[in-house]
């Protein structure tokens, strides 16, 4: 299950979606908005996505994870729009029979999302703003 | 003969140009690299970005890929999701 959402991410329903009798391990990764970047206070984040391509790229990552690990169920949910400190920006959930596969697949998915999925994050400070990773 | 090709812009490229899509005149048989050259000429501020990739119909494209006016083309500045 892959989605790009504007409303807050519902962790409980993602968790219950992952649960299955064959799964001995459920791994959940939550990416959360922090109140600072390199000690500069962040007021909020603004996420923007190229929706159609972002979904396609996330699906490719999930398919590759499926090829590499025996995944029983997975979910990838990414927020867009304006997010405040403490809000969940991304949820990755993986269910597998054993814990090593769940940890590895979950880490692969979040790490690859950050490299290839067309989603952009702008950090808004009290005295300015910056698109993350945009400049050398 | 050059035909205008529409390019979707996101993130910093949208801020720098002030537009969410731009129309770029490219010749028959134009490739991704030609489009990028045209964009850098029209919007010199884009050269301050760490890297710019082009997506064609929702897929990352190589610089030698041919473009047509029917393609959905987007400029992809460095991503920062997660």
Short mmCIF file of C-alpha atoms in Angstrom, two decimals:
data_model
loop_
_atom_site.label_atom_id
_atom_site.label_comp_id
_atom_site.label_asym_id
_atom_site.label_seq_id
_atom_site.Cartn_x
_atom_site.Cartn_y
_atom_site.Cartn_z
CA UNK A 1 0.00 0.00 0.00
CA UNK A 2 1.52 3.28 -1.16
CA UNK A 3 0.04 6.72 -0.70
CA UNK A 4 0.76 10.41 -0.77
CA UNK A 5 -1.52 12.22 1.66
CA UNK A 6 -2.34 15.71 2.86
CA UNK A 7 -4.01 14.66 6.11
CA UNK A 8 -2.04 13.50 9.19
CA UNK A 9 -0.74 9.93 8.96
CA UNK A 10 -2.73 7.43 11.02
CA UNK A 11 -0.10 5.16 12.59
CA UNK A 12 -2.59 2.83 14.27
CA UNK A 13 -4.38 1.99 11.05
CA UNK A 14 -1.06 1.47 9.21
CA UNK A 15 0.01 -0.92 11.96
CA UNK A 16 -3.21 -2.88 11.87
CA UNK A 17 -2.94 -3.12 8.06
CA UNK A 18 0.52 -4.70 8.46
CA UNK A 19 -0.51 -7.33 10.96
CA UNK A 20 -0.86 -10.87 9.69
CA UNK A 21 -0.55 -14.25 11.39
CA UNK A 22 2.56 -15.18 9.38
CA UNK A 23 4.48 -12.08 10.49
CA UNK A 24 6.88 -12.44 13.38
CA UNK A 25 8.29 -8.96 12.86
CA UNK A 26 6.68 -5.61 12.17
CA UNK A 27 9.06 -2.77 11.52
CA UNK A 28 7.76 0.80 11.51
CA UNK A 29 9.86 3.80 10.58
CA UNK A 30 8.45 7.27 11.20
CA UNK A 31 10.15 10.34 9.77
CA UNK A 32 9.19 13.24 12.03
CA UNK A 33 9.53 17.02 11.67
CA UNK A 34 12.30 18.25 13.96
CA UNK A 35 12.45 21.75 15.40
CA UNK A 36 15.95 22.55 14.09
CA UNK A 37 18.43 22.06 11.26
CA UNK A 38 22.10 22.47 12.15
CA UNK A 39 21.03 24.36 15.25
CA UNK A 40 18.89 26.79 13.26
CA UNK A 41 15.32 26.79 14.57
CA UNK A 42 12.76 25.50 12.04
CA UNK A 43 9.26 26.93 12.16
CA UNK A 44 7.67 24.50 9.70
CA UNK A 45 8.33 22.32 6.65
CA UNK A 46 6.59 22.57 3.31
CA UNK A 47 6.52 19.39 1.25
CA UNK A 48 5.72 19.39 -2.42
CA UNK A 49 5.49 16.38 -4.75
CA UNK A 50 5.24 15.49 -8.41
CA UNK A 51 2.42 13.21 -7.40
CA UNK A 52 2.14 10.86 -10.35
CA UNK A 53 5.88 10.22 -10.57
CA UNK A 54 6.33 10.07 -6.79
CA UNK A 55 3.82 7.21 -6.59
CA UNK A 56 5.51 5.42 -9.51
CA UNK A 57 8.96 5.76 -7.92
CA UNK A 58 7.74 4.58 -4.51
CA UNK A 59 6.15 1.56 -6.21
CA UNK A 60 9.46 0.73 -7.90
CA UNK A 61 11.21 0.86 -4.52
CA UNK A 62 8.59 -1.39 -2.94
CA UNK A 63 8.88 -3.85 -5.85
CA UNK A 64 12.66 -3.96 -5.49
CA UNK A 65 12.35 -4.48 -1.71
CA UNK A 66 9.96 -7.36 -2.43
CA UNK A 67 12.54 -8.91 -4.73
CA UNK A 68 15.28 -8.63 -2.10
CA UNK A 69 13.44 -9.65 1.07
CA UNK A 70 10.54 -12.01 1.86
CA UNK A 71 8.06 -9.24 2.67
CA UNK A 72 4.58 -10.29 3.75
CA UNK A 73 3.05 -6.81 3.81
CA UNK A 74 4.30 -3.26 3.47
CA UNK A 75 3.01 0.26 3.60
CA UNK A 76 4.58 3.54 2.49
CA UNK A 77 2.77 6.77 3.33
CA UNK A 78 4.26 10.20 2.61
CA UNK A 79 2.74 13.51 3.65
CA UNK A 80 2.74 16.67 1.56
CA UNK A 81 1.77 20.23 2.34
CA UNK A 82 2.68 22.19 5.46
CA UNK A 83 3.94 20.21 8.47
CA UNK A 84 4.70 21.47 11.95
CA UNK A 85 7.22 20.22 14.52
CA UNK A 86 6.37 16.73 15.77
CA UNK A 87 4.21 15.78 12.80
CA UNK A 88 4.95 12.56 10.91
CA UNK A 89 6.21 13.27 7.38
CA UNK A 90 6.66 9.68 6.28
CA UNK A 91 5.72 6.20 7.52
CA UNK A 92 7.36 3.01 6.25
CA UNK A 93 6.00 -0.27 7.56
CA UNK A 94 7.26 -3.75 6.75
CA UNK A 95 5.98 -7.12 7.96
CA UNK A 96 8.14 -10.22 7.58
CA UNK A 97 8.50 -13.59 9.28
CA UNK A 98 11.82 -12.66 10.94
CA UNK A 99 13.17 -9.39 12.29
CA UNK A 100 16.40 -9.05 10.26
CA UNK A 101 14.47 -8.91 6.98
CA UNK A 102 12.02 -6.35 8.35
CA UNK A 103 14.79 -4.04 9.60
CA UNK A 104 16.77 -4.28 6.37
CA UNK A 105 13.82 -3.83 4.02
CA UNK A 106 12.50 -0.88 6.02
CA UNK A 107 15.88 0.84 5.95
CA UNK A 108 16.32 0.18 2.24
CA UNK A 109 12.91 1.70 1.50
CA UNK A 110 13.41 4.94 3.46
CA UNK A 111 17.01 5.40 2.26
CA UNK A 112 16.00 4.95 -1.39
CA UNK A 113 12.97 7.22 -1.06
CA UNK A 114 15.31 10.01 0.00
CA UNK A 115 17.40 9.47 -3.15
CA UNK A 116 14.91 9.01 -5.98
CA UNK A 117 11.33 10.00 -5.16
CA UNK A 118 10.34 13.45 -6.52
CA UNK A 119 9.28 15.04 -3.26
CA UNK A 120 10.80 18.31 -2.11
CA UNK A 121 11.07 19.80 1.34
CA UNK A 122 11.38 23.48 2.11
CA UNK A 123 12.57 24.43 5.58
CA UNK A 124 10.96 27.60 6.78
CA UNK A 125 12.88 29.45 9.50
CA UNK A 126 11.74 32.48 11.41
CA UNK A 127 14.10 34.55 9.23
CA UNK A 128 14.07 32.85 5.83
CA UNK A 129 13.54 29.60 3.98
CA UNK A 130 15.54 27.04 2.00
CA UNK A 131 14.80 24.12 -0.32
CA UNK A 132 16.70 21.19 1.21
CA UNK A 133 19.61 19.77 -0.88
CA UNK A 134 19.00 22.24 -3.71
CA UNK A 135 22.29 24.11 -3.52
CA UNK A 136 25.86 22.80 -3.62
CA UNK B 1 11.19 24.74 -37.12
CA UNK B 2 10.84 24.87 -33.36
CA UNK B 3 7.78 23.79 -31.44
CA UNK B 4 7.07 24.84 -27.86
CA UNK B 5 7.35 22.05 -25.34
CA UNK B 6 5.78 22.38 -21.90
CA UNK B 7 7.88 21.63 -18.81
CA UNK B 8 6.50 21.17 -15.28
CA UNK B 9 8.47 22.81 -12.48
CA UNK B 10 8.67 21.91 -8.81
CA UNK B 11 10.43 23.04 -5.66
CA UNK B 12 13.27 25.48 -6.13
CA UNK B 13 12.84 25.62 -9.92
CA UNK B 14 9.29 26.89 -9.45
CA UNK B 15 10.49 29.53 -6.98
CA UNK B 16 13.35 30.67 -9.24
CA UNK B 17 11.19 31.05 -12.34
CA UNK B 18 8.02 32.12 -10.55
CA UNK B 19 6.05 29.62 -12.65
CA UNK B 20 4.78 26.07 -12.21
CA UNK B 21 5.23 25.30 -15.91
CA UNK B 22 7.22 26.92 -18.70
CA UNK B 23 7.01 26.61 -22.45
CA UNK B 24 10.37 26.05 -24.14
CA UNK B 25 10.90 26.25 -27.92
CA UNK B 26 12.91 23.24 -29.05
CA UNK B 27 13.64 21.99 -32.55
CA UNK B 28 12.48 18.79 -34.22
CA UNK B 29 14.43 15.84 -32.85
CA UNK B 30 15.37 17.68 -29.66
CA UNK B 31 16.85 15.67 -26.83
CA UNK B 32 16.81 16.15 -23.08
CA UNK B 33 20.22 17.86 -23.22
CA UNK B 34 18.87 20.44 -25.73
CA UNK B 35 15.96 21.19 -23.43
CA UNK B 36 18.29 21.69 -20.47
CA UNK B 37 20.52 24.04 -22.50
CA UNK B 38 17.49 26.11 -23.51
CA UNK B 39 16.28 26.27 -19.91
CA UNK B 40 19.67 27.36 -18.58
CA UNK B 41 19.78 30.12 -21.21
CA UNK B 42 16.27 31.34 -20.50
CA UNK B 43 16.66 31.08 -16.71
CA UNK B 44 20.33 31.54 -15.74
CA UNK B 45 19.44 31.29 -12.05
CA UNK B 46 18.81 27.55 -12.57
CA UNK B 47 22.56 27.02 -12.86
CA UNK B 48 22.89 27.64 -9.10
CA UNK B 49 21.06 24.37 -8.37
CA UNK B 50 23.15 21.34 -7.38
CA UNK B 51 21.75 19.15 -10.15
CA UNK B 52 18.81 19.14 -12.51
CA UNK B 53 17.32 15.96 -13.94
CA UNK B 54 14.52 15.63 -16.45
CA UNK B 55 11.60 13.23 -16.20
CA UNK B 56 9.66 12.19 -19.29
CA UNK B 57 6.21 10.70 -18.70
CA UNK B 58 7.01 10.11 -15.05
CA UNK B 59 10.35 8.35 -15.58
CA UNK B 60 13.88 9.71 -15.15
CA UNK B 61 15.32 10.33 -18.63
CA UNK B 62 18.87 10.08 -19.98
CA UNK B 63 20.28 13.25 -21.56
CA UNK B 64 20.15 11.75 -25.07
CA UNK B 65 16.46 10.80 -24.91
CA UNK B 66 14.34 12.29 -27.71
CA UNK B 67 11.44 14.54 -26.77
CA UNK B 68 8.08 15.13 -28.39
CA UNK B 69 5.46 17.74 -27.60
CA UNK B 70 3.13 14.93 -26.48
CA UNK B 71 5.43 13.93 -23.62
CA UNK B 72 4.78 15.06 -20.04
CA UNK B 73 8.12 16.63 -19.18
CA UNK B 74 9.23 17.75 -15.72
CA UNK B 75 12.36 19.29 -14.34
CA UNK B 76 13.56 17.46 -11.23
CA UNK B 77 15.80 19.43 -8.84
CA UNK B 78 17.54 17.46 -6.04
CA UNK B 79 14.87 15.54 -4.14
CA UNK B 80 14.49 15.86 -0.37
CA UNK B 81 11.58 13.72 0.74
CA UNK B 82 11.44 11.63 3.86
#
